[in-house]
PDB file of C-alpha atoms and ligand atoms in Angstrom:
ATOM      1  CA  MET V 971     -11.191  18.432  18.085  1.00  0.00           C
ATOM      2  CA  ALA V 972      -8.830  18.270  20.826  1.00  0.00           C
ATOM      3  CA  VAL V 973      -5.203  16.688  21.770  1.00  0.00           C
ATOM      4  CA  LEU V 974      -5.718  13.860  23.981  1.00  0.00           C
ATOM      5  CA  ASP V 975      -3.533  12.739  26.802  1.00  0.00           C
ATOM      6  CA  ILE V 976      -1.310   9.424  25.688  1.00  0.00           C
ATOM      7  CA  LEU V 977      -1.172   7.122  28.576  1.00  0.00           C
ATOM      8  CA  GLN V 978       2.370   5.724  29.188  1.00  0.00           C
ATOM      9  CA  PHE V 979       3.504   2.294  29.823  1.00  0.00           C
ATOM     10  CA  GLY V 980       2.738   1.139  33.183  1.00  0.00           C
ATOM     11  CA  ASP V 981      -0.560   2.390  33.298  1.00  0.00           C
ATOM     12  CA  ASP V 982      -2.844  -0.918  33.596  1.00  0.00           C
ATOM     13  CA  ILE V 983      -5.360   0.443  30.892  1.00  0.00           C
ATOM     14  CA  LEU V 984      -2.807  -0.486  28.165  1.00  0.00           C
ATOM     15  CA  ARG V 985      -3.130  -3.795  29.406  1.00  0.00           C
ATOM     16  CA  GLU V 986      -6.751  -4.237  28.765  1.00  0.00           C
ATOM     17  CA  LYS V 987      -8.570  -6.067  26.174  1.00  0.00           C
ATOM     18  CA  SER V 988     -10.639  -3.630  24.067  1.00  0.00           C
ATOM     19  CA  THR V 989     -14.255  -3.952  23.142  1.00  0.00           C
ATOM     20  CA  GLU V 990     -15.766  -3.987  19.572  1.00  0.00           C
ATOM     21  CA  VAL V 991     -17.443  -0.851  18.558  1.00  0.00           C
ATOM     22  CA  ALA V 992     -21.326  -1.284  17.730  1.00  0.00           C
ATOM     23  CA  ASP V 993     -22.260   2.322  17.443  1.00  0.00           C
ATOM     24  CA  PHE V 994     -20.930   4.304  14.488  1.00  0.00           C
ATOM     25  CA  ASN V 995     -22.147   7.622  15.785  1.00  0.00           C
ATOM     26  CA  GLU V 996     -21.234  11.307  16.695  1.00  0.00           C
ATOM     27  CA  GLU V 997     -19.446   9.919  19.584  1.00  0.00           C
ATOM     28  CA  LEU V 998     -17.243   7.611  17.679  1.00  0.00           C
ATOM     29  CA  TRP V 999     -16.243  10.274  15.160  1.00  0.00           C
ATOM     30  CA  GLU V1000     -15.335  12.559  17.840  1.00  0.00           C
ATOM     31  CA  LEU V1001     -13.147   9.901  18.956  1.00  0.00           C
ATOM     32  CA  LEU V1002     -11.661   9.452  15.679  1.00  0.00           C
ATOM     33  CA  ASP V1003     -11.074  13.137  15.027  1.00  0.00           C
ATOM     34  CA  ASP V1004      -9.068  13.708  18.210  1.00  0.00           C
ATOM     35  CA  MET V1005      -7.133  10.420  18.294  1.00  0.00           C
ATOM     36  CA  ALA V1006      -5.784  11.706  14.738  1.00  0.00           C
ATOM     37  CA  GLU V1007      -5.308  15.109  15.893  1.00  0.00           C
ATOM     38  CA  THR V1008      -3.166  13.890  18.797  1.00  0.00           C
ATOM     39  CA  MET V1009      -0.950  11.094  16.751  1.00  0.00           C
ATOM     40  CA  TYR V1010      -0.173  14.109  14.423  1.00  0.00           C
ATOM     41  CA  GLU V1011       0.593  16.839  17.387  1.00  0.00           C
ATOM     42  CA  ALA V1012       2.699  13.832  18.904  1.00  0.00           C
ATOM     43  CA  GLY V1013       4.594  13.098  15.574  1.00  0.00           C
ATOM     44  CA  GLY V1014       3.467   9.262  15.273  1.00  0.00           C
ATOM     45  CA  VAL V1015       2.294   7.213  12.475  1.00  0.00           C
ATOM     46  CA  GLY V1016      -0.196   5.154  14.665  1.00  0.00           C
ATOM     47  CA  LEU V1017      -2.114   5.060  17.495  1.00  0.00           C
ATOM     48  CA  ALA V1018      -4.689   3.148  19.376  1.00  0.00           C
ATOM     49  CA  ALA V1019      -7.645   4.227  21.557  1.00  0.00           C
ATOM     50  CA  PRO V1020      -6.884   2.124  24.528  1.00  0.00           C
ATOM     51  CA  GLN V1021      -3.696   4.714  24.263  1.00  0.00           C
ATOM     52  CA  VAL V1022      -5.710   7.587  25.025  1.00  0.00           C
ATOM     53  CA  GLY V1023      -7.975   5.613  27.546  1.00  0.00           C
ATOM     54  CA  VAL V1024     -10.476   4.398  25.345  1.00  0.00           C
ATOM     55  CA  LEU V1025     -10.889   0.765  25.680  1.00  0.00           C
ATOM     56  CA  LYS V1026     -12.466   0.408  21.965  1.00  0.00           C
ATOM     57  CA  ARG V1027     -11.035  -1.375  19.251  1.00  0.00           C
ATOM     58  CA  VAL V1028     -10.517   1.681  17.235  1.00  0.00           C
ATOM     59  CA  VAL V1029      -7.045   3.010  15.354  1.00  0.00           C
ATOM     60  CA  VAL V1030      -5.757   5.544  13.558  1.00  0.00           C
ATOM     61  CA  ILE V1031      -2.565   5.091  11.173  1.00  0.00           C
ATOM     62  CA  ASP V1032      -0.722   7.714   9.032  1.00  0.00           C
ATOM     63  CA  THR V1033       2.932   6.339   7.557  1.00  0.00           C
ATOM     64  CA  ASP V1034       2.867   9.570   5.452  1.00  0.00           C
ATOM     65  CA  ASP V1035       2.170   7.359   2.222  1.00  0.00           C
ATOM     66  CA  ASP V1036      -0.558   7.731  -0.841  1.00  0.00           C
ATOM     67  CA  HIS V1037      -2.952   5.815   1.876  1.00  0.00           C
ATOM     68  CA  GLY V1038      -3.256   9.067   3.800  1.00  0.00           C
ATOM     69  CA  LEU V1039      -5.249   8.865   7.212  1.00  0.00           C
ATOM     70  CA  LEU V1040      -6.752   5.485   7.959  1.00  0.00           C
ATOM     71  CA  GLU V1041      -9.535   4.754  10.557  1.00  0.00           C
ATOM     72  CA  LEU V1042      -9.833   1.300  11.604  1.00  0.00           C
ATOM     73  CA  ILE V1043     -12.475   0.006  13.628  1.00  0.00           C
ATOM     74  CA  ASN V1044     -12.890  -3.663  15.000  1.00  0.00           C
ATOM     75  CA  PRO V1045      -9.531  -4.379  12.720  1.00  0.00           C
ATOM     76  CA  VAL V1046      -8.605  -7.742  12.163  1.00  0.00           C
ATOM     77  CA  ILE V1047      -5.421  -9.162  10.479  1.00  0.00           C
ATOM     78  CA  ILE V1048      -6.997 -11.666   7.666  1.00  0.00           C
ATOM     79  CA  GLU V1049      -3.739 -12.747   5.870  1.00  0.00           C
ATOM     80  CA  LYS V1050       0.275 -12.031   6.803  1.00  0.00           C
ATOM     81  CA  SER V1051       2.943 -13.155   4.657  1.00  0.00           C
ATOM     82  CA  GLY V1052       6.820 -12.610   4.736  1.00  0.00           C
ATOM     83  CA  SER V1053       9.049 -11.335   7.654  1.00  0.00           C
ATOM     84  CA  GLN V1054      10.596  -8.051   8.444  1.00  0.00           C
ATOM     85  CA  THR V1055      13.169  -7.497  11.182  1.00  0.00           C
ATOM     86  CA  GLY V1056      13.464  -3.740  12.469  1.00  0.00           C
ATOM     87  CA  TYR V1057      13.250  -0.828  14.685  1.00  0.00           C
ATOM     88  CA  GLU V1058       9.890  -0.339  16.381  1.00  0.00           C
ATOM     89  CA  SER V1059       8.557   2.403  18.893  1.00  0.00           C
ATOM     90  CA  CYS V1060       5.423   3.644  20.274  1.00  0.00           C
ATOM     91  CA  LEU V1061       3.918   6.755  21.857  1.00  0.00           C
ATOM     92  CA  SER V1062       3.247   5.380  25.208  1.00  0.00           C
ATOM     93  CA  LEU V1063       6.613   4.723  25.333  1.00  0.00           C
ATOM     94  CA  PRO V1064       8.643   7.833  24.361  1.00  0.00           C
ATOM     95  CA  GLY V1065      12.255   8.043  24.051  1.00  0.00           C
ATOM     96  CA  LYS V1066      12.585   4.090  23.497  1.00  0.00           C
ATOM     97  CA  THR V1067      13.063   1.817  20.636  1.00  0.00           C
ATOM     98  CA  GLY V1068      13.152  -2.087  20.239  1.00  0.00           C
ATOM     99  CA  ILE V1069      14.047  -4.328  17.463  1.00  0.00           C
ATOM    100  CA  CYS V1070      11.143  -6.433  16.332  1.00  0.00           C
ATOM    101  CA  THR V1071      10.082  -8.996  13.579  1.00  0.00           C
ATOM    102  CA  ARG V1072       6.719  -8.630  12.038  1.00  0.00           C
ATOM    103  CA  PRO V1073       5.328  -9.873   8.829  1.00  0.00           C
ATOM    104  CA  ASN V1074       6.195  -7.776   5.744  1.00  0.00           C
ATOM    105  CA  PHE V1075       2.564  -7.930   4.255  1.00  0.00           C
ATOM    106  CA  VAL V1076      -0.297  -7.972   6.042  1.00  0.00           C
ATOM    107  CA  ARG V1077      -4.282  -7.732   4.751  1.00  0.00           C
ATOM    108  CA  VAL V1078      -6.493  -6.135   6.993  1.00  0.00           C
ATOM    109  CA  LYS V1079     -10.214  -6.266   7.520  1.00  0.00           C
ATOM    110  CA  ALA V1080     -11.915  -3.384   9.288  1.00  0.00           C
ATOM    111  CA  LEU V1081     -15.139  -0.990   9.446  1.00  0.00           C
ATOM    112  CA  ASP V1082     -14.808   2.397   8.547  1.00  0.00           C
ATOM    113  CA  ARG V1083     -16.157   5.417  10.356  1.00  0.00           C
ATOM    114  CA  ASN V1084     -19.690   4.722   9.114  1.00  0.00           C
ATOM    115  CA  GLY V1085     -19.504   0.983   9.704  1.00  0.00           C
ATOM    116  CA  VAL V1086     -18.476   0.304   6.178  1.00  0.00           C
ATOM    117  CA  GLU V1087     -16.333  -2.741   5.933  1.00  0.00           C
ATOM    118  CA  ARG V1088     -13.010  -2.222   4.153  1.00  0.00           C
ATOM    119  CA  ILE V1089      -9.973  -4.384   3.001  1.00  0.00           C
ATOM    120  CA  TYR V1090      -6.526  -2.771   3.444  1.00  0.00           C
ATOM    121  CA  GLU V1091      -3.687  -4.153   2.380  1.00  0.00           C
ATOM    122  CA  GLY V1092       0.309  -3.173   3.777  1.00  0.00           C
ATOM    123  CA  LYS V1093       4.114  -3.780   3.341  1.00  0.00           C
ATOM    124  CA  GLU V1094       6.799  -2.779   5.459  1.00  0.00           C
ATOM    125  CA  LEU V1095       6.215   0.116   7.610  1.00  0.00           C
ATOM    126  CA  LEU V1096       2.192   0.276   6.861  1.00  0.00           C
ATOM    127  CA  ALA V1097       2.665  -3.607   7.905  1.00  0.00           C
ATOM    128  CA  ARG V1098       4.294  -3.128  10.664  1.00  0.00           C
ATOM    129  CA  CYS V1099       2.034  -0.247  12.010  1.00  0.00           C
ATOM    130  CA  PHE V1100      -1.343  -2.713  11.349  1.00  0.00           C
ATOM    131  CA  CYS V1101       0.409  -5.442  13.668  1.00  0.00           C
ATOM    132  CA  HIS V1102       1.742  -2.887  16.467  1.00  0.00           C
ATOM    133  CA  GLU V1103      -1.886  -0.652  16.539  1.00  0.00           C
ATOM    134  CA  ILE V1104      -4.045  -3.857  16.436  1.00  0.00           C
ATOM    135  CA  ASP V1105      -1.788  -5.533  19.122  1.00  0.00           C
ATOM    136  CA  HIS V1106      -2.607  -2.538  21.279  1.00  0.00           C
ATOM    137  CA  LEU V1107      -6.400  -3.360  21.041  1.00  0.00           C
ATOM    138  CA  ASP V1108      -5.336  -6.717  22.916  1.00  0.00           C
ATOM    139  CA  GLY V1109      -3.327  -5.134  25.538  1.00  0.00           C
ATOM    140  CA  ILE V1110       0.262  -6.276  23.800  1.00  0.00           C
ATOM    141  CA  LEU V1111       2.932  -3.893  23.750  1.00  0.00           C
ATOM    142  CA  TYR V1112       6.052  -3.897  21.236  1.00  0.00           C
ATOM    143  CA  PRO V1113       8.454  -4.544  23.990  1.00  0.00           C
ATOM    144  CA  ASP V1114       6.470  -8.048  24.701  1.00  0.00           C
ATOM    145  CA  ARG V1115       7.603  -8.860  20.976  1.00  0.00           C
ATOM    146  CA  ALA V1116      10.680  -7.535  20.862  1.00  0.00           C
ATOM    147  CA  GLU V1117      14.146  -9.315  20.302  1.00  0.00           C
ATOM    148  CA  ARG V1118      15.790  -6.636  22.616  1.00  0.00           C
ATOM    149  CA  MET V1119      15.371  -2.749  23.337  1.00  0.00           C
ATOM    150  CA  LEU V1120      17.873  -0.727  22.347  1.00  0.00           C
ATOM    151  CA  THR V1121      20.608   0.453  24.518  1.00  0.00           C
ATOM    152  CA  PRO V1122      20.454   4.452  25.590  1.00  0.00           C
ATOM    153  CA  GLU V1123      23.908   4.822  23.236  1.00  0.00           C
ATOM    154  CA  GLU V1124      22.340   2.657  20.601  1.00  0.00           C
ATOM    155  CA  TYR V1125      19.108   5.133  20.610  1.00  0.00           C
ATOM    156  CA  LYS V1126      21.081   7.997  20.530  1.00  0.00           C
ATOM    157  CA  ASP V1127      22.850   6.929  17.443  1.00  0.00           C
ATOM    158  CA  TYR V1128      19.657   5.821  15.616  1.00  0.00           C
ATOM    159  CA  MET V1129      17.794   8.887  16.326  1.00  0.00           C
ATOM    160  CA  GLU V1130      20.930  10.859  15.043  1.00  0.00           C
ATOM    161  CA  SER V1131      20.864   8.550  11.866  1.00  0.00           C
TER     162      SER V1131
HETATM  163 NI1  LIG G2501       2.109   2.124  19.956  1.00  0.00          NI
END
């Protein structure tokens, strides 16, 4: 396992559309393991493959709930409902936070590391995370969806709260 470099806002790769995974092999498993390690090392709750320079539809999420580590390959949102407005940030934009409105509940269809189809449901933070990470696979970053970004003073207050 290895901690990978996380691409930062402004890098053109983050704006690319990722391609579907077709091969469920050791190369994919190594990517998943490295992405999880990188996410934990950085203290994030989610990471998408383009953030480590790999344009494949692969996401890892761990919102520190009883779902544990989620690995999503070729994820698709198949249902969403409600709405939530709250803080959102990204490992590719350290030191920044925005206010984003997202569905409060989403159901996601994805393949696991062995290519087996699974359905996941998330509400609140996990729903936000599914939306945020799946957006990365289409080159969308949360500032594109944010009502506004926090000012440096607001960010400081937010981090201290
Ligand atoms: Ni992100």
